[in-house]
């Protein structure tokens, strides 16, 4: 329901301010796409929710009391294969994939900046 109302608000803003560019970026949708297609994007499908840098093991390798860099935390061997860096932030590679989704794969409308495809 939130996104439906947000889209309605964006349409109203665009009508009210035709000289302005009002852009919408669906970060959550892009993140879900990354999770759904993680393996084909080169991420470790067995560790989708596991933080690369953290403590606690388990499903998330995340403990709020022991964030990345605190005593007892460790960093995974191949961060480029992980989506989550520390349970809060994405890895550098995941941010790169996120940017690709937002700028080139239709998760932003209109695309905030037009980059030439490489």
mmCIF file of C-alpha atoms in Angstrom:
data_model
loop_
_atom_site.group_PDB
_atom_site.id
_atom_site.type_symbol
_atom_site.label_atom_id
_atom_site.label_comp_id
_atom_site.label_asym_id
_atom_site.label_seq_id
_atom_site.Cartn_x
_atom_site.Cartn_y
_atom_site.Cartn_z
ATOM 1 C CA UNK A 1 0.000 0.000 0.000
ATOM 2 C CA UNK A 2 2.871 2.378 0.811
ATOM 3 C CA UNK A 3 4.352 2.194 -2.701
ATOM 4 C CA UNK A 4 0.934 2.702 -4.314
ATOM 5 C CA UNK A 5 0.436 5.900 -2.312
ATOM 6 C CA UNK A 6 4.013 6.978 -2.949
ATOM 7 C CA UNK A 7 3.584 6.525 -6.720
ATOM 8 C CA UNK A 8 0.343 8.519 -6.552
ATOM 9 C CA UNK A 9 2.167 11.303 -4.685
ATOM 10 C CA UNK A 10 4.947 11.312 -7.272
ATOM 11 C CA UNK A 11 2.420 11.646 -10.115
ATOM 12 C CA UNK A 12 0.798 14.562 -8.301
ATOM 13 C CA UNK A 13 4.180 16.263 -7.775
ATOM 14 C CA UNK A 14 5.057 15.817 -11.437
ATOM 15 C CA UNK A 15 1.738 17.394 -12.469
ATOM 16 C CA UNK A 16 2.120 20.259 -9.989
ATOM 17 C CA UNK A 17 5.748 20.985 -10.893
ATOM 18 C CA UNK A 18 6.188 20.141 -14.591
ATOM 19 C CA UNK A 19 9.554 21.951 -14.764
ATOM 20 C CA UNK A 20 11.019 19.757 -12.004
ATOM 21 C CA UNK A 21 12.302 16.240 -12.435
ATOM 22 C CA UNK A 22 10.832 14.051 -9.731
ATOM 23 C CA UNK A 23 12.589 10.690 -9.764
ATOM 24 C CA UNK A 24 11.630 7.482 -8.003
ATOM 25 C CA UNK A 25 14.157 4.763 -7.200
ATOM 26 C CA UNK A 26 12.830 1.397 -6.079
ATOM 27 C CA UNK A 27 15.751 0.387 -3.857
ATOM 28 C CA UNK A 28 13.776 -2.382 -2.164
ATOM 29 C CA UNK A 29 12.656 -3.858 -5.484
ATOM 30 C CA UNK A 30 16.237 -3.800 -6.744
ATOM 31 C CA UNK A 31 17.423 -5.475 -3.531
ATOM 32 C CA UNK A 32 14.798 -8.218 -3.873
ATOM 33 C CA UNK A 33 15.878 -8.744 -7.511
ATOM 34 C CA UNK A 34 19.474 -9.088 -6.306
ATOM 35 C CA UNK A 35 18.398 -11.729 -3.784
ATOM 36 C CA UNK A 36 16.269 -13.594 -6.334
ATOM 37 C CA UNK A 37 19.039 -13.699 -8.928
ATOM 38 C CA UNK A 38 21.993 -13.828 -6.583
ATOM 39 C CA UNK A 39 23.594 -16.948 -8.027
ATOM 40 C CA UNK A 40 23.434 -15.751 -11.633
ATOM 41 C CA UNK A 41 24.915 -12.417 -10.486
ATOM 42 C CA UNK A 42 27.863 -14.276 -8.953
ATOM 43 C CA UNK A 43 26.883 -14.150 -5.285
ATOM 44 C CA UNK A 44 27.108 -17.140 -2.928
ATOM 45 C CA UNK A 45 23.534 -18.434 -2.897
ATOM 46 C CA UNK A 46 24.166 -20.397 0.305
ATOM 47 C CA UNK A 47 25.090 -17.230 2.239
ATOM 48 C CA UNK A 48 22.551 -14.669 1.005
ATOM 49 C CA UNK A 49 21.654 -13.384 4.455
ATOM 50 C CA UNK A 50 25.075 -13.917 6.047
ATOM 51 C CA UNK A 51 27.144 -10.820 6.811
ATOM 52 C CA UNK A 52 30.672 -11.069 5.457
ATOM 53 C CA UNK A 53 32.107 -9.184 8.439
ATOM 54 C CA UNK A 54 30.522 -9.987 11.766
ATOM 55 C CA UNK A 55 30.161 -12.322 14.677
ATOM 56 C CA UNK A 56 27.697 -14.833 15.946
ATOM 57 C CA UNK A 57 27.524 -17.246 13.043
ATOM 58 C CA UNK A 58 24.060 -18.613 12.430
ATOM 59 C CA UNK A 59 21.781 -17.482 9.629
ATOM 60 C CA UNK A 60 22.958 -13.857 9.653
ATOM 61 C CA UNK A 61 26.455 -13.803 11.234
ATOM 62 C CA UNK A 62 25.288 -10.628 12.928
ATOM 63 C CA UNK A 63 25.174 -9.441 16.534
ATOM 64 C CA UNK A 64 24.313 -5.812 17.208
ATOM 65 C CA UNK A 65 26.668 -5.812 20.208
ATOM 66 C CA UNK A 66 29.609 -6.996 18.079
ATOM 67 C CA UNK A 67 29.583 -5.118 14.808
ATOM 68 C CA UNK A 68 32.318 -5.453 12.178
ATOM 69 C CA UNK A 69 35.681 -4.436 13.619
ATOM 70 C CA UNK A 70 34.823 -5.222 17.229
ATOM 71 C CA UNK A 71 36.669 -7.946 19.107
ATOM 72 C CA UNK A 72 35.642 -11.440 18.048
ATOM 73 C CA UNK A 73 34.475 -10.465 14.577
ATOM 74 C CA UNK A 74 35.870 -11.965 11.406
ATOM 75 C CA UNK A 75 35.775 -11.171 7.679
ATOM 76 C CA UNK A 76 34.796 -13.749 5.076
ATOM 77 C CA UNK A 77 37.396 -14.928 2.563
ATOM 78 C CA UNK A 78 35.546 -13.690 -0.561
ATOM 79 C CA UNK A 79 33.514 -10.531 0.133
ATOM 80 C CA UNK A 80 32.792 -10.144 -3.590
ATOM 81 C CA UNK A 81 30.538 -13.206 -3.298
ATOM 82 C CA UNK A 82 28.448 -11.729 -0.466
ATOM 83 C CA UNK A 83 25.603 -9.244 -0.564
ATOM 84 C CA UNK A 84 25.800 -8.077 3.053
ATOM 85 C CA UNK A 85 29.027 -6.587 4.372
ATOM 86 C CA UNK A 86 28.160 -6.209 8.066
ATOM 87 C CA UNK A 87 24.456 -6.976 8.426
ATOM 88 C CA UNK A 88 23.587 -3.326 7.762
ATOM 89 C CA UNK A 89 25.540 -2.277 4.657
ATOM 90 C CA UNK A 90 26.008 -3.985 1.308
ATOM 91 C CA UNK A 91 29.400 -5.143 0.093
ATOM 92 C CA UNK A 92 31.218 -3.028 -2.477
ATOM 93 C CA UNK A 93 30.217 -5.457 -5.222
ATOM 94 C CA UNK A 94 26.580 -5.522 -4.083
ATOM 95 C CA UNK A 95 26.478 -1.712 -4.193
ATOM 96 C CA UNK A 96 27.847 -1.928 -7.733
ATOM 97 C CA UNK A 97 25.082 -4.358 -8.704
ATOM 98 C CA UNK A 98 22.536 -2.090 -6.976
ATOM 99 C CA UNK A 99 23.740 0.893 -9.020
ATOM 100 C CA UNK A 100 23.445 -1.152 -12.211
ATOM 101 C CA UNK A 101 19.881 -2.150 -11.320
ATOM 102 C CA UNK A 102 18.886 1.418 -10.479
ATOM 103 C CA UNK A 103 20.582 3.156 -13.394
ATOM 104 C CA UNK A 104 20.338 0.603 -16.194
ATOM 105 C CA UNK A 105 17.706 -2.018 -15.332
ATOM 106 C CA UNK A 106 14.594 0.071 -14.793
ATOM 107 C CA UNK A 107 14.427 0.383 -11.022
ATOM 108 C CA UNK A 108 14.521 4.185 -11.225
ATOM 109 C CA UNK A 109 12.033 6.326 -13.083
ATOM 110 C CA UNK A 110 13.229 8.377 -14.768
ATOM 111 C CA UNK A 111 16.810 7.276 -14.466
ATOM 112 C CA UNK A 112 18.446 10.073 -12.416
ATOM 113 C CA UNK A 113 21.527 10.177 -14.630
ATOM 114 C CA UNK A 114 21.948 8.703 -18.056
ATOM 115 C CA UNK A 115 25.248 6.834 -18.347
ATOM 116 C CA UNK A 116 26.453 5.273 -21.583
ATOM 117 C CA UNK A 117 26.351 1.480 -21.489
ATOM 118 C CA UNK A 118 29.767 -0.123 -21.407
#
